[in-house]
Amino acid sequence: RRAIAAVGKAELDRSLMAQWMGKVGFELQPLADYVLERIKQGERVFADETTLPTLAPGSGKTQKAWLWAYARDDSPFGGAGPPMVAYRFEDSRSGDCVARHLAGYTGILQVDGYSAYTRLAKTGTGASNETVTLAGCWAHLRRRFYELHLNGSSRLATQAVTTMAALWKIEGDIRGLAPAARMAARQQRSAAIVAELFNLWEMELPRISGKSKLAEAIRYATSRRKVLECFLIDGRVEIDSNIVERAIRRRVVLALLGR
């Protein structure tokens, strides 16, 4: 009987906790909305999304849900605004989600290669002709070559990873400078490295199997060349979207730990 009573109390505790958390979420919703609006006032916004296992009500089982994150951090280009992150929980990864979250935003959106962001940039979100300008993430690109480099299957992948390292070295040197200074340094130091990489990929692609992982990595790069080169012509843009990746990864880890 004591065991049954203990189980019943545990179930009651979980139910009460769920009710409390629901009430807290309801009360804090205006604050969450305010933070997202402040983020959308920025000149550049980072976005990312990831899966999050969620308990299905009444079933005792988990189902796949999605956590979307939007971050603003102007400090890399000398801005004074405080860093902010807003999270949105959704049942899907549909492009309708990001369109709803970023409704009215016109500016730079720095993201990975997910097509929902591309569609958002093509359609625009404002009532005027202003649209979202996409900036790509070199870290996502680098990972594709780094995997091949680690297993030693591609000399070209190793060469790409080694060459890319110089780009992040330059970024470390110019972090915190004004946008004009960052753009000038990138034009002087980074542009030639980027051109070298794309020339190498375009030259080697016809020589390798189109079904190989290396060919996939090269096509990923060349099909996104415009957004990947965006950081060369705009000092507000970062070379990667790691700012929001770190924020969303930390939130997921805490969720999995039950905090």
mmCIF file of C-alpha atoms in Angstrom:
data_model
loop_
_atom_site.group_PDB
_atom_site.id
_atom_site.type_symbol
_atom_site.label_atom_id
_atom_site.label_comp_id
_atom_site.label_asym_id
_atom_site.label_seq_id
_atom_site.Cartn_x
_atom_site.Cartn_y
_atom_site.Cartn_z
ATOM 1 C CA ARG A 1 0.000 0.000 0.000
ATOM 2 C CA ARG A 2 2.871 2.335 0.821
ATOM 3 C CA ALA A 3 4.365 1.672 -2.617
ATOM 4 C CA ILE A 4 1.053 2.430 -4.337
ATOM 5 C CA ALA A 5 0.661 5.584 -2.266
ATOM 6 C CA ALA A 6 4.188 6.687 -3.213
ATOM 7 C CA VAL A 7 3.453 6.193 -6.908
ATOM 8 C CA GLY A 8 0.222 8.145 -6.574
ATOM 9 C CA LYS A 9 2.000 10.995 -4.823
ATOM 10 C CA ALA A 10 4.680 11.093 -7.535
ATOM 11 C CA GLU A 11 2.004 11.326 -10.226
ATOM 12 C CA LEU A 12 0.270 14.110 -8.298
ATOM 13 C CA ASP A 13 3.563 15.980 -7.889
ATOM 14 C CA ARG A 14 4.225 15.775 -11.628
ATOM 15 C CA SER A 15 0.726 16.983 -12.405
ATOM 16 C CA LEU A 16 1.073 19.937 -10.042
ATOM 17 C CA MET A 17 4.495 20.775 -11.457
ATOM 18 C CA ALA A 18 3.073 20.743 -14.989
ATOM 19 C CA GLN A 19 0.271 23.072 -13.907
ATOM 20 C CA TRP A 20 2.715 25.439 -12.233
ATOM 21 C CA MET A 21 5.021 25.489 -15.238
ATOM 22 C CA GLY A 22 2.067 26.157 -17.516
ATOM 23 C CA LYS A 23 1.012 29.094 -15.363
ATOM 24 C CA VAL A 24 4.569 30.461 -15.253
ATOM 25 C CA GLY A 25 4.784 30.171 -19.043
ATOM 26 C CA PHE A 26 1.498 32.025 -19.442
ATOM 27 C CA GLU A 27 2.599 34.836 -17.141
ATOM 28 C CA LEU A 28 5.998 35.204 -18.837
ATOM 29 C CA GLN A 29 4.673 35.142 -22.425
ATOM 30 C CA PRO A 30 4.539 38.973 -22.701
ATOM 31 C CA LEU A 31 8.190 39.153 -21.660
ATOM 32 C CA ALA A 32 9.166 36.483 -24.199
ATOM 33 C CA ASP A 33 7.289 38.374 -26.923
ATOM 34 C CA TYR A 34 9.042 41.595 -25.941
ATOM 35 C CA VAL A 35 12.480 39.982 -26.156
ATOM 36 C CA LEU A 36 11.763 38.631 -29.643
ATOM 37 C CA GLU A 37 10.559 42.051 -30.789
ATOM 38 C CA ARG A 38 13.752 43.639 -29.460
ATOM 39 C CA ILE A 39 15.791 41.048 -31.314
ATOM 40 C CA LYS A 40 13.922 41.824 -34.542
ATOM 41 C CA GLN A 41 14.917 45.478 -34.176
ATOM 42 C CA GLY A 42 18.531 44.459 -34.710
ATOM 43 C CA GLU A 43 20.413 44.948 -37.948
ATOM 44 C CA ARG A 44 21.368 41.275 -37.968
ATOM 45 C CA VAL A 45 19.581 38.295 -36.411
ATOM 46 C CA PHE A 46 20.764 34.710 -36.047
ATOM 47 C CA ALA A 47 18.317 31.816 -36.295
ATOM 48 C CA ASP A 48 18.516 28.078 -35.734
ATOM 49 C CA GLU A 49 16.239 25.167 -34.926
ATOM 50 C CA THR A 50 16.646 21.697 -33.476
ATOM 51 C CA THR A 51 14.600 18.712 -32.348
ATOM 52 C CA LEU A 52 13.479 18.384 -28.752
ATOM 53 C CA PRO A 53 11.874 15.212 -27.335
ATOM 54 C CA THR A 54 8.573 16.122 -25.695
ATOM 55 C CA LEU A 55 6.207 14.126 -23.512
ATOM 56 C CA ALA A 56 2.941 13.506 -25.351
ATOM 57 C CA PRO A 57 0.022 14.350 -23.011
ATOM 58 C CA GLY A 58 -1.675 11.284 -21.576
ATOM 59 C CA SER A 59 0.468 8.756 -23.458
ATOM 60 C CA GLY A 60 3.564 8.519 -21.303
ATOM 61 C CA LYS A 61 5.624 8.551 -24.522
ATOM 62 C CA THR A 62 7.801 11.179 -26.138
ATOM 63 C CA GLN A 63 7.295 12.730 -29.543
ATOM 64 C CA LYS A 64 9.476 14.951 -31.708
ATOM 65 C CA ALA A 65 9.003 18.682 -31.321
ATOM 66 C CA TRP A 66 11.118 21.616 -32.444
ATOM 67 C CA LEU A 67 12.879 24.378 -30.586
ATOM 68 C CA TRP A 68 13.545 27.534 -32.599
ATOM 69 C CA ALA A 69 16.050 30.116 -31.394
ATOM 70 C CA TYR A 70 16.608 33.719 -32.483
ATOM 71 C CA ALA A 71 19.642 35.605 -31.227
ATOM 72 C CA ARG A 72 20.997 39.105 -31.408
ATOM 73 C CA ASP A 73 24.555 40.028 -30.493
ATOM 74 C CA ASP A 74 25.989 43.246 -31.915
ATOM 75 C CA SER A 75 29.249 43.142 -29.941
ATOM 76 C CA PRO A 76 31.310 41.487 -32.734
ATOM 77 C CA PHE A 77 30.884 44.634 -34.866
ATOM 78 C CA GLY A 78 31.187 47.106 -31.992
ATOM 79 C CA GLY A 79 27.488 47.448 -31.150
ATOM 80 C CA ALA A 80 26.437 48.386 -27.636
ATOM 81 C CA GLY A 81 23.107 46.531 -27.435
ATOM 82 C CA PRO A 82 22.868 43.642 -24.938
ATOM 83 C CA PRO A 83 22.967 40.090 -26.337
ATOM 84 C CA MET A 84 19.519 38.466 -26.368
ATOM 85 C CA VAL A 85 18.030 35.092 -27.276
ATOM 86 C CA ALA A 86 14.358 34.218 -27.784
ATOM 87 C CA TYR A 87 13.050 30.657 -28.007
ATOM 88 C CA ARG A 88 9.905 29.363 -29.652
ATOM 89 C CA PHE A 89 8.541 25.843 -29.161
ATOM 90 C CA GLU A 90 6.713 24.289 -32.111
ATOM 91 C CA ASP A 91 5.322 20.914 -33.168
ATOM 92 C CA SER A 92 6.953 21.159 -36.593
ATOM 93 C CA ARG A 93 9.894 22.463 -38.601
ATOM 94 C CA SER A 94 7.606 24.046 -41.169
ATOM 95 C CA GLY A 95 8.677 27.237 -42.866
ATOM 96 C CA ASP A 96 5.417 28.726 -41.613
ATOM 97 C CA CYS A 97 6.943 28.743 -38.133
ATOM 98 C CA VAL A 98 9.916 30.948 -38.978
ATOM 99 C CA ALA A 99 7.707 33.175 -41.156
ATOM 100 C CA ARG A 100 5.414 33.721 -38.191
ATOM 101 C CA HIS A 101 8.239 34.260 -35.709
ATOM 102 C CA LEU A 102 10.022 36.810 -37.902
ATOM 103 C CA ALA A 103 6.940 38.559 -39.286
ATOM 104 C CA GLY A 104 7.817 42.171 -40.014
ATOM 105 C CA TYR A 105 11.590 41.692 -39.806
ATOM 106 C CA THR A 106 13.716 43.261 -42.532
ATOM 107 C CA GLY A 107 17.441 42.947 -42.147
ATOM 108 C CA ILE A 108 20.242 40.395 -42.196
ATOM 109 C CA LEU A 109 19.349 36.847 -41.190
ATOM 110 C CA GLN A 110 22.366 34.644 -40.515
ATOM 111 C CA VAL A 111 21.571 30.938 -40.702
ATOM 112 C CA ASP A 112 22.581 27.511 -41.929
ATOM 113 C CA GLY A 113 21.372 26.113 -45.248
ATOM 114 C CA TYR A 114 17.817 25.139 -44.249
ATOM 115 C CA SER A 115 15.423 25.922 -47.110
ATOM 116 C CA ALA A 116 12.774 27.581 -44.886
ATOM 117 C CA TYR A 117 15.109 30.522 -44.350
ATOM 118 C CA THR A 118 15.805 30.747 -48.072
ATOM 119 C CA ARG A 119 12.087 30.921 -48.834
ATOM 120 C CA LEU A 120 11.658 33.621 -46.208
ATOM 121 C CA ALA A 121 14.344 35.741 -47.853
ATOM 122 C CA LYS A 122 12.740 35.337 -51.281
ATOM 123 C CA THR A 123 9.251 36.346 -50.170
ATOM 124 C CA GLY A 124 10.150 39.065 -47.656
ATOM 125 C CA THR A 125 8.322 39.632 -44.392
ATOM 126 C CA GLY A 126 7.399 43.294 -44.398
ATOM 127 C CA ALA A 127 4.564 45.201 -46.005
ATOM 128 C CA SER A 128 7.023 47.193 -48.105
ATOM 129 C CA ASN A 129 9.470 45.968 -50.722
ATOM 130 C CA GLU A 130 12.136 45.463 -48.079
ATOM 131 C CA THR A 131 13.212 41.874 -47.663
ATOM 132 C CA VAL A 132 15.425 39.659 -45.527
ATOM 133 C CA THR A 133 19.051 39.363 -46.638
ATOM 134 C CA LEU A 134 20.543 35.936 -45.987
ATOM 135 C CA ALA A 135 24.071 35.431 -44.682
ATOM 136 C CA GLY A 136 25.539 31.939 -44.663
ATOM 137 C CA CYS A 137 27.476 29.966 -42.084
ATOM 138 C CA TRP A 138 30.986 28.773 -42.843
ATOM 139 C CA ALA A 139 31.005 26.532 -39.755
ATOM 140 C CA HIS A 140 28.240 24.362 -41.247
ATOM 141 C CA LEU A 141 30.219 24.118 -44.476
ATOM 142 C CA ARG A 142 33.480 23.337 -42.691
ATOM 143 C CA ARG A 143 31.913 20.382 -40.849
ATOM 144 C CA ARG A 144 31.201 18.617 -44.125
ATOM 145 C CA PHE A 145 34.853 18.741 -45.125
ATOM 146 C CA TYR A 146 36.111 18.130 -41.587
ATOM 147 C CA GLU A 147 34.373 14.740 -41.371
ATOM 148 C CA LEU A 148 36.187 13.643 -44.525
ATOM 149 C CA HIS A 149 39.433 15.110 -43.233
ATOM 150 C CA LEU A 150 39.172 13.158 -39.956
ATOM 151 C CA ASN A 151 38.817 9.766 -41.614
ATOM 152 C CA GLY A 152 41.632 10.557 -44.028
ATOM 153 C CA SER A 153 39.534 9.823 -47.102
ATOM 154 C CA SER A 154 40.206 13.049 -48.985
ATOM 155 C CA ARG A 155 43.314 15.118 -49.524
ATOM 156 C CA LEU A 156 41.112 17.880 -50.937
ATOM 157 C CA ALA A 157 38.990 17.945 -47.764
ATOM 158 C CA THR A 158 42.118 18.310 -45.636
ATOM 159 C CA GLN A 159 43.317 21.137 -47.862
ATOM 160 C CA ALA A 160 39.940 22.902 -47.549
ATOM 161 C CA VAL A 161 39.887 22.607 -43.752
ATOM 162 C CA THR A 162 43.444 23.884 -43.466
ATOM 163 C CA THR A 163 42.732 26.829 -45.761
ATOM 164 C CA MET A 164 39.509 27.743 -43.930
ATOM 165 C CA ALA A 165 41.387 27.952 -40.611
ATOM 166 C CA ALA A 166 43.000 31.177 -41.812
ATOM 167 C CA LEU A 167 39.558 32.785 -42.124
ATOM 168 C CA TRP A 168 38.775 32.282 -38.439
ATOM 169 C CA LYS A 169 42.223 33.606 -37.512
ATOM 170 C CA ILE A 170 41.381 36.847 -39.331
ATOM 171 C CA GLU A 171 37.993 37.000 -37.597
ATOM 172 C CA GLY A 172 39.699 36.798 -34.231
ATOM 173 C CA ASP A 173 41.880 39.751 -35.170
ATOM 174 C CA ILE A 174 38.956 42.003 -36.150
ATOM 175 C CA ARG A 175 36.319 41.031 -33.567
ATOM 176 C CA GLY A 176 34.806 44.116 -31.935
ATOM 177 C CA LEU A 177 35.881 46.547 -34.648
ATOM 178 C CA ALA A 178 33.422 48.801 -36.476
ATOM 179 C CA PRO A 179 31.697 47.319 -39.568
ATOM 180 C CA ALA A 180 33.729 49.429 -42.032
ATOM 181 C CA ALA A 181 37.022 48.294 -40.513
ATOM 182 C CA ARG A 182 35.925 44.665 -40.515
ATOM 183 C CA MET A 183 34.868 44.816 -44.151
ATOM 184 C CA ALA A 184 38.143 46.469 -45.179
ATOM 185 C CA ALA A 185 40.204 43.800 -43.405
ATOM 186 C CA ARG A 186 38.181 41.014 -44.978
ATOM 187 C CA GLN A 187 38.557 42.501 -48.440
ATOM 188 C CA GLN A 188 42.292 42.767 -47.911
ATOM 189 C CA ARG A 189 42.893 39.405 -46.221
ATOM 190 C CA SER A 190 39.893 37.060 -46.491
ATOM 191 C CA ALA A 191 38.573 37.632 -50.016
ATOM 192 C CA ALA A 192 41.572 35.986 -51.694
ATOM 193 C CA ILE A 193 41.275 32.925 -49.445
ATOM 194 C CA VAL A 194 37.574 32.548 -50.234
ATOM 195 C CA ALA A 195 38.233 32.915 -53.964
ATOM 196 C CA GLU A 196 40.984 30.291 -53.740
ATOM 197 C CA LEU A 197 38.598 27.840 -52.080
ATOM 198 C CA PHE A 198 35.814 28.276 -54.621
ATOM 199 C CA ASN A 199 38.246 28.052 -57.531
ATOM 200 C CA LEU A 200 39.618 24.805 -56.087
ATOM 201 C CA TRP A 201 36.142 23.308 -55.602
ATOM 202 C CA GLU A 202 34.901 24.263 -59.049
ATOM 203 C CA MET A 203 38.040 22.820 -60.652
ATOM 204 C CA GLU A 204 37.920 19.526 -58.735
ATOM 205 C CA LEU A 205 34.169 18.813 -58.813
ATOM 206 C CA PRO A 206 34.091 17.430 -62.414
ATOM 207 C CA ARG A 207 36.972 15.092 -61.550
ATOM 208 C CA ILE A 208 35.320 13.231 -58.670
ATOM 209 C CA SER A 209 32.306 10.964 -58.335
ATOM 210 C CA GLY A 210 29.107 12.975 -58.221
ATOM 211 C CA LYS A 211 27.714 10.586 -55.583
ATOM 212 C CA SER A 212 30.626 10.990 -53.166
ATOM 213 C CA LYS A 213 30.467 12.840 -49.834
ATOM 214 C CA LEU A 214 33.155 15.173 -51.144
ATOM 215 C CA ALA A 215 31.014 16.116 -54.138
ATOM 216 C CA GLU A 216 28.065 16.737 -51.811
ATOM 217 C CA ALA A 217 30.203 19.058 -49.686
ATOM 218 C CA ILE A 218 31.435 20.969 -52.730
ATOM 219 C CA ARG A 219 27.929 21.360 -54.160
ATOM 220 C CA TYR A 220 26.717 22.566 -50.766
ATOM 221 C CA ALA A 221 29.352 25.304 -50.969
ATOM 222 C CA THR A 222 28.978 26.336 -54.588
ATOM 223 C CA SER A 223 25.171 26.437 -54.474
ATOM 224 C CA ARG A 224 25.387 28.843 -51.522
ATOM 225 C CA ARG A 225 28.292 30.946 -52.700
ATOM 226 C CA LYS A 226 26.408 34.252 -52.548
ATOM 227 C CA VAL A 227 25.304 33.878 -48.927
ATOM 228 C CA LEU A 228 28.680 32.476 -47.864
ATOM 229 C CA GLU A 229 30.458 35.490 -49.355
ATOM 230 C CA CYS A 230 28.106 37.938 -47.634
ATOM 231 C CA PHE A 231 30.532 38.442 -44.738
ATOM 232 C CA LEU A 232 33.122 39.820 -47.174
ATOM 233 C CA ILE A 233 30.968 42.799 -48.157
ATOM 234 C CA ASP A 234 29.173 43.592 -44.894
ATOM 235 C CA GLY A 235 31.092 44.116 -41.667
ATOM 236 C CA ARG A 236 27.998 43.408 -39.547
ATOM 237 C CA VAL A 237 27.894 39.798 -40.705
ATOM 238 C CA GLU A 238 29.755 37.044 -38.857
ATOM 239 C CA ILE A 239 31.617 34.247 -40.588
ATOM 240 C CA ASP A 240 29.355 31.713 -38.864
ATOM 241 C CA SER A 241 26.147 31.379 -36.877
ATOM 242 C CA ASN A 242 27.814 29.869 -33.813
ATOM 243 C CA ILE A 243 26.289 32.531 -31.555
ATOM 244 C CA VAL A 244 22.811 31.053 -31.913
ATOM 245 C CA GLU A 245 24.080 27.466 -32.116
ATOM 246 C CA ARG A 246 25.664 27.778 -28.686
ATOM 247 C CA ALA A 247 22.460 29.283 -27.293
ATOM 248 C CA ILE A 248 20.178 26.557 -28.630
ATOM 249 C CA ARG A 249 22.544 23.727 -27.702
ATOM 250 C CA ARG A 250 22.702 24.949 -24.097
ATOM 251 C CA ARG A 251 18.900 25.138 -23.892
ATOM 252 C CA VAL A 252 18.460 21.604 -25.266
ATOM 253 C CA VAL A 253 20.992 20.154 -22.813
ATOM 254 C CA LEU A 254 19.157 21.764 -19.898
ATOM 255 C CA ALA A 255 15.819 20.466 -21.187
ATOM 256 C CA LEU A 256 17.170 16.922 -21.434
ATOM 257 C CA LEU A 257 18.477 17.223 -17.865
ATOM 258 C CA GLY A 258 15.005 18.298 -16.749
ATOM 259 C CA ARG A 259 15.973 21.832 -15.752
#
